[in-house]
Structures are given as structure tokens and as C-alpha cells.
């Protein structure tokens, strides 16, 4: 801070004098030259105009650069004026003090941003129903509670970036420690009863009776397939827990996967395919807010079949495409293959849907329970989703479609009712299933990747009888809840308090290439203090303690004390190997009480890829234990000191061990070599124009060749050149007259330099391509840098030779200019120089990634311990 503060002061008060002096000198210089009309007034040699010299361009660049800095003072003055005006209530009548005022201002500004997005997209993203009159009130209040309380934290954007990146590394370190701990205590872990195992789903039971023990001894032991996973605990640590894997021999598991794979297509097609099919095939291209068949035609299965989108077994009965703050698109479909009636709800696709997602305040179900016939007293759910479910409930009653399908005359009266949806649609389908269950006791609901704030704890357990939720790997949405945000905020502040190095050093530590997760503990120790050594006497620590005290008091007294969860039974699909082979297991809702920072947490929410994942999921067999961990980083047996040699000198092709920079350099190299190769075969490095009163001839000049491009005359002197003009694209050797002047030798030298540069260029491109698969040593990057600089040098020498060849352009009536091949060579030369800078940067930062040759193994190596556990099981 000492050096930076002084530097800023010098920049503000001292160096700003220089642009003013520079402007004054420039004005005086121009004035002095123009006094005698640039020297013409005295009869002497005329002075060159200032705008024809390179100094003029440099002068303009300096003027623009410093003029921008001079504008700092008007900005400061404008800020002072705005502050003075805000002190007067006449200019800011809506300003309200306190946390409520902050929330109101945030709500108004965020609403304006959404309206601007709606205008930019011309209404294609929705937003027409946004009035900015209370729709975001609860969300704004929660944001103020989470981030901007009475206690203000000294945070800037760079703190948020570095803190979140380090939090991801800290979570990876905790996972590594949990796996190592499990590997050291695997015998005790095998004796431990499996977490959250149901008696009818596990064999043998955890505490068998004597008779059961005798029966078990007589019969062969059958054990349910299981796997070990990492689960976040209350103290931000991970424990290794054993979970039941879904397998083919159990009917409940088989039914969950097969039905989930069948109905997930409805949740996917409701976004685009189904509305498009309805408009094009059933409404003759007319865009309407809803589609409804006649009541007397609902029993027919011959019409309105959704065969065009691959649902030959589905018949559409009703569809409402209205989308607003309370209205949500949904459809009622008869599935004659499964013999069920399906209500599918669309997920988030518009700005109105986003606003509803943000209304995650717990809302009481007492009144809704009295109307719909279930016990809602003391239970809560997502406020925004509940409002939409009320609208759907009333719209279903108003349309009378569901009532007709279940009437006594209907052939579908014995069909069970199934609800499904994705994301927001999954949350709405879950709440609507609870509202309809009193009327349809056999209904089921399939919630695909629902938000993590649907029902309270007891109601979520109750819904396990009829709701099945599917969560994919590191999907962010099922982990979104107010309490998870508070936990993330607390961990984020803890990580910031643990940082022991300057921020710029931490930034370069995070940007270090490559960064290995095998030694995440060692790398974290370089920049973080131990958790028990966090200083408590700093101003930031005091701010954090006051913030936590405020939040604890408010959470105990407000509605936020109610924690919301994912509804029903949860099937967690984990990609343990990273190659797309997912393993499903039954997961407890507590497993998603933590926001995990992961690279794939956004991509895992895609519904279209989820369709293929569930359909291709292979269920486990009996009597097996899978030792796979959900998103666990690789671990090493060495715990102390610097990272040992890494034998992973070769990785899978295009795995990019150095990040995206080598790929960018490789692409630039392809462009530069292509340009150089094309320029080397051309004969228009320069354009020579000969002109007199009788004829004008334009010729393209190369290093060793030329061609006539155009010839115009008044007396026919071009007749002897017409055979060249007919083939003006062909390059021809110079005439003997030019060979006598020595152009032949210079042409040979220029051709050699250009050929060397092209060859070195292609070699550099090949080495850059390999760097996307191999880990280079530092000296290899330096060699590549030298090759790129040599390519630049050879390009420059070929350009000098070209300048020597065009010396005859100084003859009378001759004028030369730069041709396309010359421009291409200059462009390629600039690209090679930029690539040399990038390669030098990789050589500098890749010092710590020099070749690794051997593995240091230990008797307690976790991978060996895991293999031993698998053999013993």
C-alpha cells in the first residue's frame, strides 16, 4: 500500500503536468512552422508538413493517451456535484435510508436491468409482464441480508474473484483429506452401518436378530450394490459415506430409472419442440396463448398425436403457453403406452421465470392445505412456485379437461396421473402434485434437477411416497437455497481471512499454469493460513464477526429460520470416471446442503443431455461395492514438502495442460504460415507503375518474378505485351536486363530467407500442437521462442531483399507502392512476434512444471488402500 499510494499521488499531481506541457509545445511548434508557410515564404527549402512525419503519429498517440488521463479531473468534479445534489431532497425524493431503503433501491435498479434486457431482445426473452412493483421485493431483501447489512465489508471485485477461486481449492483439499482418512481407517468404515439405508433395501440388516442370523448363516449372503461418496458435514468438512446403488434386481430401482427415462422426454420437449409442433400442426401456424380440444373429442386417440417430435405414444389434450409472473406454460397429455395421463410443466425460459425463481421466500401452506385437502399447517414451500401452482390449479379446474378425462364415461378413468418438469417446472410439478394428491391418491411426480428450496424438512420426507427427484453430478440448481448461500458466504469470508500473501501474488498464484490438484494441500498452504491461526485483531475480522452476529439474530427471529429442501426420494447421477458413464444411487437431501464450486456446475443443468444420460444409465449388479467418489480430485501419497515428480508427461490429446493460450498460439501460427506460404508464391510484393504521355503500365514485382497487371496506351505501344496480359495471373522471371543489374543473386537470397521462415513457421506450429497434449520442459518453450524469433528475422530479411529489388523504381516516370504479398508478409511477421511473446510467457510460468520422472510410493497410498478394500469386500 505504501508504494501504490505514493505512485497514485505522483500520477495525479505530478505526471499530469506533462500532457499540458506537451500540448503547449505542439501548438507552438505548429505555429512556428506556419509563420512563413512552412518555409515557402522565405524562398528557402520548403519544410515537410508535420502530418507526413512519423513524429506526428507519435505525438497524436501521446496526446490521446494523456487527454484520457486529464479527463480524470472532470470525473472527480462531476462526482462532487452529484453528491451535493443528492443532499437536497428535491433531487432524490425516493431515497430511503436504512437496510429497507437499500433493498428498495436494489429492487428498482435490478428491475430496470431486466426491462432493458427485454428491450434488447425485442421481447423474445419475455419481460412484458414485469412491472417492477414488488415482484423482486423478497429477493432484494435477501440480497441485502446476505451481502449488505448494517455492517459493511471492505470488499472489491478482485476480492470476490480470488476468494471464490481459493474456496474451490479449499473444497478440493477437504475432499482429498476425507479420502485419505477413509483409506487409513477402512476397516472401521466397513464395520460401520451404512448411512441412510432402509431395512427393506439392504441385506443383511444392520442389526439382525438371532433368528435372522441363523437364517443368514444357512442361506448365501446377498448384499446390495453400494458406493462410497463424499458428503459435506456441518463443520464444512467431508465424510465418506456409503450409499445404495440402484440395481436391476430390485423392482423399486428398476422402476425409478425406466419411468424416469420415459417421462424426462416430456420435460425436455415442453421447452421448444412441443409448442412448435402444436403451432405448426394443430393451429395452422397461428400463434395463440393456449390450445384446447373440444370436450367431445378428448376420448379419441386418433387425432393430435405428437408423432412429429418422436412421441408416437402421446396424444395432446390441452396446452397453455401463457407466460407471466403467475402464469406458466404446461400441457396435459395422454400416454397410451404407459397408460397414464401426464401433466408436464415448463422450466425457466423467460425473464418472468427468472423473477419467479428469485422469489424463494418460504410461504405457509396452511390456506392451500385447507382448500386442497392436505395438512398444511406448519409447513412451507417456495413462494414463487406456489403462486404459479395456484394459477395452474385454477386453470385446470376452469378448462375441465382433467375432470373430463377422469369422468365415468372416459376410457382413461383408471389411468394414473403423472406430473413432471425440469428446473422451475420440477418445483411447480412437486407443489402441484401435493395439491392434487387428495383427489388423485395414486399420482406420481418426477422432478428433474429441481431447485434446492421446494419444501420444508418434514414435508420433503412426506413427499418421498410419490415424488422422485433426479440430480445430475455437480448441478448447481438443486443446491440453491438461502441457507446454502449463507454457508457459502461464511466459507468465502473464512477463506479471505486466511489469505496471508498480497492480492497480486495470490492472483498470479491462481493463474499459474499448469496447476495440479494432486498437490492442492501444498499449494493452498503457500497462500493460506491454517484455520486455527486466523487473526482476530484485524478490522476485517471484526467486520465479519459483527456480520455473523447480526445474521444469527435475524435468522432466529425471521421466516428465514425455515430451511427448504429438495422434495421426495432423490436419485443422484454421478460421473465417477469423467467419461460420461453415470452411476445412480439413492441420496439423502442433506447431501445437497452445500454449494460446491465446480467447472461443470452450470453445464450439468442441461435437460437435453439428461435425456440421454438417464436412458443410457446402467444399473449395478448385486454383491458389488463401487469405490468411486463424486468429483474427487486425484491424490498423492506424499503429504509434505514440494510436489514430487509427476509422471504425467503425456495426457490425452487436446487436454490442454497449459490452458487455452497454446491453442490460441497454434491457431495464430496456422494463420501466419498460411499467409506466408501464399505470399511466397506471389509476385506482387510491390506494384510498379510506369506512366508517360503515351502509355501507363502497371506491373507486380516479386522477389524473382513479376507479371504485367495492366497496360493502357493511346498509340498501341502495348501490342507487344498483349500475350502477357492474356495470362496476367502467371508469374514470370525477370527480364535479362534486370538480371544483368544483379537482381538474380538478390532474388535467390530473398527466396532462401523466405523458404527458411516458412519452414521454421511450420515447425513452430507443429510444436504448439504437441503442447496441447504434452507437458513441455522449460527449455523446450525457450527453444520454441527462439524459433519464432528466427522466423521473424527471416521474414524481415526477405522484406529487405524486396526493397533492394525495387531500386529501379527510382527511375523517371516510375512509381512503386506496397503490394498485397508485402502486406501479407508484414502481417505474418507481426503475428510471429506476438507468438514469440506468448511462448516466452509460457517458458517463464512453466518453470515449475519441468519434467517429472518417477513416482514416490508409500505403503499407505490411498489408491492401494482402495484396491485392498475392493478385494476384501
PDB file of C-alpha atoms in Angstrom, residues 743-870:
ATOM      1  CA  UNK A 743      18.627  -8.871 -59.266  1.00  0.00           C
ATOM      2  CA  UNK A 744      19.094 -12.583 -59.874  1.00  0.00           C
ATOM      3  CA  UNK A 745      21.526 -13.072 -56.972  1.00  0.00           C
ATOM      4  CA  UNK A 746      19.427 -10.938 -54.618  1.00  0.00           C
ATOM      5  CA  UNK A 747      16.329 -12.859 -55.683  1.00  0.00           C
ATOM      6  CA  UNK A 748      17.980 -16.156 -54.761  1.00  0.00           C
ATOM      7  CA  UNK A 749      18.933 -14.810 -51.321  1.00  0.00           C
ATOM      8  CA  UNK A 750      15.402 -13.487 -50.726  1.00  0.00           C
ATOM      9  CA  UNK A 751      13.878 -16.789 -51.771  1.00  0.00           C
ATOM     10  CA  UNK A 752      16.166 -18.682 -49.365  1.00  0.00           C
ATOM     11  CA  UNK A 753      15.224 -16.418 -46.439  1.00  0.00           C
ATOM     12  CA  UNK A 754      11.525 -16.739 -47.193  1.00  0.00           C
ATOM     13  CA  UNK A 755      11.750 -20.535 -47.508  1.00  0.00           C
ATOM     14  CA  UNK A 756      13.603 -20.756 -44.181  1.00  0.00           C
ATOM     15  CA  UNK A 757      10.992 -18.601 -42.467  1.00  0.00           C
ATOM     16  CA  UNK A 758       8.120 -20.719 -43.812  1.00  0.00           C
ATOM     17  CA  UNK A 759       9.866 -23.933 -42.723  1.00  0.00           C
ATOM     18  CA  UNK A 760      10.555 -22.611 -39.227  1.00  0.00           C
ATOM     19  CA  UNK A 761       6.962 -21.426 -39.049  1.00  0.00           C
ATOM     20  CA  UNK A 762       5.506 -24.845 -39.796  1.00  0.00           C
ATOM     21  CA  UNK A 763       7.878 -26.436 -37.267  1.00  0.00           C
ATOM     22  CA  UNK A 764       6.733 -23.988 -34.600  1.00  0.00           C
ATOM     23  CA  UNK A 765       3.077 -24.724 -35.389  1.00  0.00           C
ATOM     24  CA  UNK A 766       3.748 -28.469 -35.021  1.00  0.00           C
ATOM     25  CA  UNK A 767       5.409 -27.935 -31.623  1.00  0.00           C
ATOM     26  CA  UNK A 768       2.496 -25.809 -30.457  1.00  0.00           C
ATOM     27  CA  UNK A 769       0.076 -28.543 -31.495  1.00  0.00           C
ATOM     28  CA  UNK A 770       2.009 -31.069 -29.397  1.00  0.00           C
ATOM     29  CA  UNK A 771       1.921 -28.701 -26.405  1.00  0.00           C
ATOM     30  CA  UNK A 772      -1.838 -29.285 -26.232  1.00  0.00           C
ATOM     31  CA  UNK A 773      -1.077 -32.952 -25.486  1.00  0.00           C
ATOM     32  CA  UNK A 774       2.377 -32.968 -23.861  1.00  0.00           C
ATOM     33  CA  UNK A 775       3.818 -31.149 -20.871  1.00  0.00           C
ATOM     34  CA  UNK A 776       6.987 -29.413 -22.120  1.00  0.00           C
ATOM     35  CA  UNK A 777      10.056 -28.680 -20.106  1.00  0.00           C
ATOM     36  CA  UNK A 778      11.020 -25.049 -19.689  1.00  0.00           C
ATOM     37  CA  UNK A 779      13.900 -25.228 -22.137  1.00  0.00           C
ATOM     38  CA  UNK A 780      11.549 -26.578 -24.797  1.00  0.00           C
ATOM     39  CA  UNK A 781       9.456 -23.427 -24.532  1.00  0.00           C
ATOM     40  CA  UNK A 782      12.625 -21.317 -24.802  1.00  0.00           C
ATOM     41  CA  UNK A 783      13.644 -23.246 -27.936  1.00  0.00           C
ATOM     42  CA  UNK A 784      10.198 -22.600 -29.389  1.00  0.00           C
ATOM     43  CA  UNK A 785      10.556 -18.896 -28.563  1.00  0.00           C
ATOM     44  CA  UNK A 786      13.911 -18.762 -30.373  1.00  0.00           C
ATOM     45  CA  UNK A 787      12.366 -20.490 -33.412  1.00  0.00           C
ATOM     46  CA  UNK A 788       9.576 -17.916 -33.546  1.00  0.00           C
ATOM     47  CA  UNK A 789      12.046 -15.025 -33.269  1.00  0.00           C
ATOM     48  CA  UNK A 790      14.175 -16.607 -36.037  1.00  0.00           C
ATOM     49  CA  UNK A 791      11.046 -16.768 -38.192  1.00  0.00           C
ATOM     50  CA  UNK A 792      10.502 -13.040 -37.609  1.00  0.00           C
ATOM     51  CA  UNK A 793      14.134 -12.340 -38.557  1.00  0.00           C
ATOM     52  CA  UNK A 794      13.958 -14.303 -41.813  1.00  0.00           C
ATOM     53  CA  UNK A 795      10.729 -12.546 -42.734  1.00  0.00           C
ATOM     54  CA  UNK A 796      12.389  -9.204 -42.145  1.00  0.00           C
ATOM     55  CA  UNK A 797      15.425 -10.112 -44.267  1.00  0.00           C
ATOM     56  CA  UNK A 798      13.185 -11.192 -47.136  1.00  0.00           C
ATOM     57  CA  UNK A 799      11.432  -7.805 -46.928  1.00  0.00           C
ATOM     58  CA  UNK A 800      14.829  -6.038 -47.095  1.00  0.00           C
ATOM     59  CA  UNK A 801      15.727  -8.018 -50.202  1.00  0.00           C
ATOM     60  CA  UNK A 802      12.441  -6.983 -51.739  1.00  0.00           C
ATOM     61  CA  UNK A 803      13.375  -3.357 -51.105  1.00  0.00           C
ATOM     62  CA  UNK A 804      16.676  -3.867 -52.930  1.00  0.00           C
ATOM     63  CA  UNK A 805      14.932  -5.380 -55.951  1.00  0.00           C
ATOM     64  CA  UNK A 806      12.664  -2.350 -56.369  1.00  0.00           C
ATOM     65  CA  UNK A 807      15.577   0.126 -56.596  1.00  0.00           C
ATOM     66  CA  UNK A 808      14.878   0.645 -60.297  1.00  0.00           C
ATOM     67  CA  UNK A 809      11.594   2.271 -59.198  1.00  0.00           C
ATOM     68  CA  UNK A 810      13.644   5.456 -58.688  1.00  0.00           C
ATOM     69  CA  UNK A 811      13.959   5.807 -62.453  1.00  0.00           C
ATOM     70  CA  UNK A 812      11.994   8.620 -64.147  1.00  0.00           C
ATOM     71  CA  UNK A 813       8.281   8.053 -64.708  1.00  0.00           C
ATOM     72  CA  UNK A 814       8.332   5.089 -62.246  1.00  0.00           C
ATOM     73  CA  UNK A 815       6.365   4.875 -59.008  1.00  0.00           C
ATOM     74  CA  UNK A 816       6.210   1.912 -56.614  1.00  0.00           C
ATOM     75  CA  UNK A 817       3.790   1.023 -53.825  1.00  0.00           C
ATOM     76  CA  UNK A 818       3.282  -1.887 -51.429  1.00  0.00           C
ATOM     77  CA  UNK A 819       1.521  -4.886 -52.922  1.00  0.00           C
ATOM     78  CA  UNK A 820      -0.729  -7.496 -51.335  1.00  0.00           C
ATOM     79  CA  UNK A 821       2.107 -10.028 -50.789  1.00  0.00           C
ATOM     80  CA  UNK A 822       4.178  -7.415 -48.986  1.00  0.00           C
ATOM     81  CA  UNK A 823       1.246  -6.538 -46.719  1.00  0.00           C
ATOM     82  CA  UNK A 824       0.717 -10.251 -46.028  1.00  0.00           C
ATOM     83  CA  UNK A 825       4.381 -10.709 -45.091  1.00  0.00           C
ATOM     84  CA  UNK A 826       4.310  -7.742 -42.713  1.00  0.00           C
ATOM     85  CA  UNK A 827       1.091  -9.067 -41.119  1.00  0.00           C
ATOM     86  CA  UNK A 828       2.581 -12.556 -40.733  1.00  0.00           C
ATOM     87  CA  UNK A 829       5.720 -11.064 -39.213  1.00  0.00           C
ATOM     88  CA  UNK A 830       3.666  -9.225 -36.573  1.00  0.00           C
ATOM     89  CA  UNK A 831       1.798 -12.448 -35.765  1.00  0.00           C
ATOM     90  CA  UNK A 832       5.064 -14.379 -35.362  1.00  0.00           C
ATOM     91  CA  UNK A 833       6.371 -11.723 -32.987  1.00  0.00           C
ATOM     92  CA  UNK A 834       3.173 -11.884 -30.875  1.00  0.00           C
ATOM     93  CA  UNK A 835       3.518 -15.680 -30.783  1.00  0.00           C
ATOM     94  CA  UNK A 836       7.126 -15.336 -29.620  1.00  0.00           C
ATOM     95  CA  UNK A 837       5.938 -13.157 -26.723  1.00  0.00           C
ATOM     96  CA  UNK A 838       3.301 -15.762 -25.784  1.00  0.00           C
ATOM     97  CA  UNK A 839       5.822 -18.604 -25.968  1.00  0.00           C
ATOM     98  CA  UNK A 840       8.230 -16.639 -23.764  1.00  0.00           C
ATOM     99  CA  UNK A 841       5.452 -16.155 -21.236  1.00  0.00           C
ATOM    100  CA  UNK A 842       4.775 -19.909 -21.151  1.00  0.00           C
ATOM    101  CA  UNK A 843       8.510 -20.549 -20.749  1.00  0.00           C
ATOM    102  CA  UNK A 844       8.544 -18.226 -17.743  1.00  0.00           C
ATOM    103  CA  UNK A 845       5.469 -19.523 -15.934  1.00  0.00           C
ATOM    104  CA  UNK A 846       6.138 -23.172 -16.870  1.00  0.00           C
ATOM    105  CA  UNK A 847       9.314 -23.363 -14.800  1.00  0.00           C
ATOM    106  CA  UNK A 848       7.567 -25.279 -12.040  1.00  0.00           C
ATOM    107  CA  UNK A 849       6.193 -27.850 -14.474  1.00  0.00           C
ATOM    108  CA  UNK A 850       9.568 -29.244 -15.609  1.00  0.00           C
ATOM    109  CA  UNK A 851       9.712 -32.938 -16.421  1.00  0.00           C
ATOM    110  CA  UNK A 852       8.783 -35.476 -13.803  1.00  0.00           C
ATOM    111  CA  UNK A 853      10.319 -38.902 -13.888  1.00  0.00           C
ATOM    112  CA  UNK A 854       9.343 -41.150 -11.015  1.00  0.00           C
ATOM    113  CA  UNK A 855       6.574 -41.910  -8.543  1.00  0.00           C
ATOM    114  CA  UNK A 856       7.130 -41.820  -4.813  1.00  0.00           C
ATOM    115  CA  UNK A 857       5.003 -44.599  -3.418  1.00  0.00           C
ATOM    116  CA  UNK A 858       4.040 -45.209   0.166  1.00  0.00           C
ATOM    117  CA  UNK A 859       2.570 -48.169   1.992  1.00  0.00           C
ATOM    118  CA  UNK A 860      -0.433 -46.033   2.919  1.00  0.00           C
ATOM    119  CA  UNK A 861      -1.037 -44.860  -0.648  1.00  0.00           C
ATOM    120  CA  UNK A 862      -4.825 -44.226  -0.896  1.00  0.00           C
ATOM    121  CA  UNK A 863      -5.247 -45.856  -4.321  1.00  0.00           C
ATOM    122  CA  UNK A 864      -3.669 -49.084  -2.973  1.00  0.00           C
ATOM    123  CA  UNK A 865      -5.850 -48.931   0.111  1.00  0.00           C
ATOM    124  CA  UNK A 866      -8.926 -48.580  -2.064  1.00  0.00           C
ATOM    125  CA  UNK A 867      -7.894 -51.587  -4.164  1.00  0.00           C
ATOM    126  CA  UNK A 868      -7.389 -53.617  -0.981  1.00  0.00           C
ATOM    127  CA  UNK A 869     -10.863 -52.659   0.253  1.00  0.00           C
ATOM    128  CA  UNK A 870     -12.376 -53.734  -3.051  1.00  0.00           C
TER     129      UNK A 870
END
